[in-house]
Short mmCIF file of C-alpha atoms in Angstrom, two decimals:
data_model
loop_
_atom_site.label_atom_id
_atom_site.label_comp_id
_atom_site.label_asym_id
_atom_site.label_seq_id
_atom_site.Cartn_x
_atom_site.Cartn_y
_atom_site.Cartn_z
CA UNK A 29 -6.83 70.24 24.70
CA UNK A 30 -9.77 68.08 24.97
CA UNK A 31 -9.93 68.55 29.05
CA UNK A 32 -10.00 72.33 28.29
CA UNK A 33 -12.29 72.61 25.30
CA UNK A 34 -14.75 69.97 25.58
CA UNK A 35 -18.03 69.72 27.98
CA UNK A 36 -17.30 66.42 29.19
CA UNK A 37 -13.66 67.37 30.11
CA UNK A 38 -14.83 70.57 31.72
CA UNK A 39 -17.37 68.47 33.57
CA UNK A 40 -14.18 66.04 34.43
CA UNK A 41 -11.91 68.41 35.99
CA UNK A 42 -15.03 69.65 37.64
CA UNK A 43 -15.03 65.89 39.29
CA UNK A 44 -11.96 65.79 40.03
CA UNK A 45 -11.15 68.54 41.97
CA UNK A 46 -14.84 68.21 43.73
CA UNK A 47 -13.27 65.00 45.05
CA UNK A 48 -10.36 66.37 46.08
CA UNK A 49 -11.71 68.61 47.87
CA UNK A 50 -14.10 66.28 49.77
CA UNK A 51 -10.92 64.28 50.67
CA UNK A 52 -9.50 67.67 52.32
CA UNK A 53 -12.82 68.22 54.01
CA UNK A 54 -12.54 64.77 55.32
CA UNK A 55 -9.03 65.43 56.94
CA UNK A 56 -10.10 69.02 57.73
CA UNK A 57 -13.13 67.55 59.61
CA UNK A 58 -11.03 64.53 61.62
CA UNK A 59 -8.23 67.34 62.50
CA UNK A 60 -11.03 69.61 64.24
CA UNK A 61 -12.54 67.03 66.12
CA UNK A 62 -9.29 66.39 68.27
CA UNK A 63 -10.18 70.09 69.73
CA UNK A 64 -12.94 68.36 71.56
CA UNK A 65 -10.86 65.89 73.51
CA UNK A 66 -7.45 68.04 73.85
CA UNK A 67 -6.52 71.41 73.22
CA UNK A 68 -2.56 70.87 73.50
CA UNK A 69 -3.10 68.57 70.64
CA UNK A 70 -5.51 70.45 68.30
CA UNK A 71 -2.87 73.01 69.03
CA UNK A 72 0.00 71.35 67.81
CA UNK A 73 -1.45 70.23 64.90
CA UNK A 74 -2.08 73.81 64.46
CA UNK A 75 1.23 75.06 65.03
CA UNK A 76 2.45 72.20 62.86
CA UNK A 77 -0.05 73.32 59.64
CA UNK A 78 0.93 77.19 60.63
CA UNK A 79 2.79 79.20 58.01
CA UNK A 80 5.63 76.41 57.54
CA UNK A 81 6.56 76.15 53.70
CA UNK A 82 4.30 72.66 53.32
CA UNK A 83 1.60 74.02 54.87
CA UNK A 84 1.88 77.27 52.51
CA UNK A 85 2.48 74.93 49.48
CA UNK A 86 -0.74 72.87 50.60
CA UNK A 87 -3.27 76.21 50.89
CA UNK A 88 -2.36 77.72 47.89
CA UNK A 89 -2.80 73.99 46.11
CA UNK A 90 -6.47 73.68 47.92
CA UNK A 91 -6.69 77.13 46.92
CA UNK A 92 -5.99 76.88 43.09
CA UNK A 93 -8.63 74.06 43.52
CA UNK A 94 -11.78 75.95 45.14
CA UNK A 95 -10.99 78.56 42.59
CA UNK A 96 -10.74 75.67 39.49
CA UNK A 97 -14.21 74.16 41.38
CA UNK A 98 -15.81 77.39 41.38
CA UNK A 99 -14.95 78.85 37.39
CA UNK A 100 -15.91 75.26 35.99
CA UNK A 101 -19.15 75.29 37.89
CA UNK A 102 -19.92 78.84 36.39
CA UNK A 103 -19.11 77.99 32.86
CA UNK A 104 -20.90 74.73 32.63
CA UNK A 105 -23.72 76.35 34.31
CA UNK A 106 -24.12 79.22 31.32
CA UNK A 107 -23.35 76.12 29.22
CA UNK A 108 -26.12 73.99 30.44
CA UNK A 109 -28.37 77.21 30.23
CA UNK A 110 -27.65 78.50 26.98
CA UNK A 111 -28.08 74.84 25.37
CA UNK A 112 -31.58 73.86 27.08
CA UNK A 113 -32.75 77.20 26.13
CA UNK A 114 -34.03 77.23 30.43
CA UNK A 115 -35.62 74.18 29.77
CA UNK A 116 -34.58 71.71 32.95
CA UNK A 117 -32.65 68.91 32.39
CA UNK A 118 -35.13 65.72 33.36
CA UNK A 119 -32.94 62.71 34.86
CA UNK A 120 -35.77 60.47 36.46
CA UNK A 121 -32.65 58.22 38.09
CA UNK A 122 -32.71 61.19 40.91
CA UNK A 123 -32.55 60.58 44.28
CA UNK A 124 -35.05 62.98 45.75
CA UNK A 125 -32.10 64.81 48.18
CA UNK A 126 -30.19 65.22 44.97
CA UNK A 127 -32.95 66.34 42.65
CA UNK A 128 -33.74 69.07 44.90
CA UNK A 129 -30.10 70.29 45.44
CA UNK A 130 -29.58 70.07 41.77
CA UNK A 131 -32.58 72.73 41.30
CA UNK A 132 -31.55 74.97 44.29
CA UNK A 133 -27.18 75.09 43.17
CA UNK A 134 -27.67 78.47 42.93
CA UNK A 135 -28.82 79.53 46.19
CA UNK A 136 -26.52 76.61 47.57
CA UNK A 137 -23.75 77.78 45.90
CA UNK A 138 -23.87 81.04 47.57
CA UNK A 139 -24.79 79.91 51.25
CA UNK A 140 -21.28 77.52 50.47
CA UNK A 141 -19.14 80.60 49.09
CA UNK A 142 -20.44 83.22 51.95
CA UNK A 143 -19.61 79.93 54.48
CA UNK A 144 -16.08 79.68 52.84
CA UNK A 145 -15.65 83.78 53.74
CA UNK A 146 -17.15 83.60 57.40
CA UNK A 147 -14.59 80.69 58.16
CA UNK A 148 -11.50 82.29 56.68
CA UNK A 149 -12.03 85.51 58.39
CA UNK A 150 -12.61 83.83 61.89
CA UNK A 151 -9.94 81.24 61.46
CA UNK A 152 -7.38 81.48 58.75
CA UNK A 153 -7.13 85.52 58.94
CA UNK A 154 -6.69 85.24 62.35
CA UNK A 155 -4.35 82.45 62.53
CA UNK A 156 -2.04 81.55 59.13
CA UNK A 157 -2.21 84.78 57.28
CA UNK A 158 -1.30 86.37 60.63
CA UNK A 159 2.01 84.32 60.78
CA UNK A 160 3.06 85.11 57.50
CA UNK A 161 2.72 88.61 57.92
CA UNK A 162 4.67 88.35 60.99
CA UNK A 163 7.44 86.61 59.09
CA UNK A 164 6.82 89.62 56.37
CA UNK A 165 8.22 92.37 58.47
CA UNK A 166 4.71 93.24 59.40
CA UNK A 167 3.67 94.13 62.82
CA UNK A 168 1.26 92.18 64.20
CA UNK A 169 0.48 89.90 67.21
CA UNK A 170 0.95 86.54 67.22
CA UNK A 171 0.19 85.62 70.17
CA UNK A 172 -2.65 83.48 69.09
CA UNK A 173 -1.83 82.68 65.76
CA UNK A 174 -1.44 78.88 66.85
CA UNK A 175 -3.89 78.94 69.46
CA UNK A 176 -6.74 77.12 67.63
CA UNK A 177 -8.72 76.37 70.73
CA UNK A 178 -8.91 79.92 71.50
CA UNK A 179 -10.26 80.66 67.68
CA UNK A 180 -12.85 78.14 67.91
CA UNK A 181 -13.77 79.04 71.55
CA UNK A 182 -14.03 83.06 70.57
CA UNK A 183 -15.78 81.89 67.33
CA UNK A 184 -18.76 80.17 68.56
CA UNK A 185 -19.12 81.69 71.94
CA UNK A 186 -21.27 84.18 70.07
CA UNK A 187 -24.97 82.29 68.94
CA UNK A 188 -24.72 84.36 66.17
CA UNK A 189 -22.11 82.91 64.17
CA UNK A 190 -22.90 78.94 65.71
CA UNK A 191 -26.19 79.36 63.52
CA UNK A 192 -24.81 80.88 60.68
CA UNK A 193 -22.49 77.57 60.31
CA UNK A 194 -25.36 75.07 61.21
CA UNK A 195 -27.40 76.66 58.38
CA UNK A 196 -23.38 76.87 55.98
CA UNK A 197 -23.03 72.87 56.90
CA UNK A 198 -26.42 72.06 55.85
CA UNK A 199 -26.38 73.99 52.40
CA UNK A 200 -22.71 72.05 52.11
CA UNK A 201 -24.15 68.79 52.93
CA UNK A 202 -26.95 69.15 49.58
CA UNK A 203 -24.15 70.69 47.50
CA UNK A 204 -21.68 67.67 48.43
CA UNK A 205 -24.23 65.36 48.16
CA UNK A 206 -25.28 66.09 44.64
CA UNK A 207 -21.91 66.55 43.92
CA UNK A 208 -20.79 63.37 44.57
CA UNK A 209 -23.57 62.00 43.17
CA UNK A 210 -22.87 63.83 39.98
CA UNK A 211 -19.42 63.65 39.86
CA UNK A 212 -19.67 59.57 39.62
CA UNK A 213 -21.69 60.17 36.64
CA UNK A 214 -19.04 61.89 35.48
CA UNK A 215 -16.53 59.49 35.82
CA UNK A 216 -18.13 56.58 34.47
CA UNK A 217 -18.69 54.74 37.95
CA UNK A 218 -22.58 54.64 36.81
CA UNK A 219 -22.67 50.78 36.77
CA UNK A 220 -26.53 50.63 38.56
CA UNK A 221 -25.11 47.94 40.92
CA UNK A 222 -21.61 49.44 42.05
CA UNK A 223 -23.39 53.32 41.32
CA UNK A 224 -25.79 52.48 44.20
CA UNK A 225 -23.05 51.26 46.60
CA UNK A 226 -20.42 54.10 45.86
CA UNK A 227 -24.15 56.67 46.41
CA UNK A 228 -24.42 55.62 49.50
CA UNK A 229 -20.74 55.34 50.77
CA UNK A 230 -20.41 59.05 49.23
CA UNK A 231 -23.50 60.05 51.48
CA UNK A 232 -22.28 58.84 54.37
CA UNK A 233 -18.55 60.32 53.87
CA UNK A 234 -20.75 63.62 53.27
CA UNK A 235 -22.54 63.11 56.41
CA UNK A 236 -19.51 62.09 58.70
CA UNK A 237 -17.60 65.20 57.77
CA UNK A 238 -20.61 67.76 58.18
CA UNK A 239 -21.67 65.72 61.34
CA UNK A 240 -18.31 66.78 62.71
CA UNK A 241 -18.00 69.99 61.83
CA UNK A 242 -21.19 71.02 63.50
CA UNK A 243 -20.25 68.31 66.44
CA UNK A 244 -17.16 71.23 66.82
CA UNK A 245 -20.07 74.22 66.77
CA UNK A 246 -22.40 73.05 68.74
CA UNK A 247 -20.29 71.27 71.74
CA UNK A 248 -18.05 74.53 72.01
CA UNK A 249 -21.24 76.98 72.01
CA UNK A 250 -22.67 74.99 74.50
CA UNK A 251 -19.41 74.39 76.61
CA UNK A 252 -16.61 76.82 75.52
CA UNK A 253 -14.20 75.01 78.05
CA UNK A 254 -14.38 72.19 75.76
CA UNK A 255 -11.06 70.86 74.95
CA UNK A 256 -9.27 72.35 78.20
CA UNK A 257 -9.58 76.29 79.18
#
């Protein structure tokens, strides 16, 4: 199958799920912001995206796509390697920001994965997973489970792990960045006119969404009654 076998189709489904996963980010990003103005509804939202069937349907989906994302990125990576003999790749069309996250992927990859770990074990361990072990005979307490306030408050009321997502958003926002960027090449959307536009509309959806995640961090480390108490 040409999407499976070729370069270009590996690089294609790399695109593609990239941008779907930028999408999620997006609504990820808008859902956590509510937490600032009210708890109750950041909570229901929550409760609403617990361990319900859609919701389960929906993370293993986004799952199946990090782990697509993160294969295709390793195999075109010993691709690219093996076939420039570690010669680098020379694209002079570069925005600076992207040339420089194109040469560091490797480092930015792993700040992104370790980021990825660090927020599932303070969030989704604690809250989804818990529920459906619950509903798996297993006993456990739920009494938080859809409390996300409570998660986020506990989370970065210790400096400790408010820095180590400032420094996880800032790796994300060079590896979406270049992504973007690349992922238009991809595509075919490299007219220079309508390429420039859709560059800079990609860089500031990349922006907005790691403006408000760290918006979350930093307003709850420095008031951790934000949201209601």
């Amino acid at each position: 199958m040409w999407l499976l076998n070729s370069s270009v189709g590996k690089k294609v489904i790399m695109s593609v799920s990239g941008i779907a996963l930028v999408l999620f980010l997006l609504f990820h990003m808008s859902m956590n912001l509510v937490a600032i103005f009210s708890g109750e509804a950041y909570n229901a939202i929550c409760e609403f995206l617990g361990a319900n069937w859609y919701a389960l349907v929906a993370t293993a989906g986004l799952a199946a796509l990090v782990v697509v994302h993160f294969v295709y990125a390793i195999i075109l990576t010993l691709q690219n390697k093996k076939a420039r003999g570690g010669q680098s790749y020379a694209y002079t069309a570069k925005p600076k920001e992207v040339e420089w996250a194109s040469q560091n992927m490797f480092v930015l990859g792993v700040i992104v994965i370790l980021g990825m770990g660090l927020h599932l074990y303070n969030f989704w361990a604690n809250m989804q997973l818990v529920e459906v072990m619950h509903m798996m005979g297993a006993n456990v307490d739920v009494t938080n489970a859809a409390n996300g306030v409570y998660h986020i408050q506990q989370t970065f009321s210790c400096p400790v792990y408010t820095v180590l997502y400032l420094v996880w958003l800032v790796a994300l926002w060079f590896h979406l960045t270049h992504g973007f960027w690349s992922a238009l090449q991809t595509l075919g959307w490299n007219n220079q006119v309508w390429f420039e536009r859709w560059r800079c509309i990609g860089n500031v959806v990349v922006t907005l969404i790691v403006a408000g995640f760290a918006a979350v961090a930093v307003i709850f480390a420095l008031c951790p009654c934000a949201g209601g108490c």
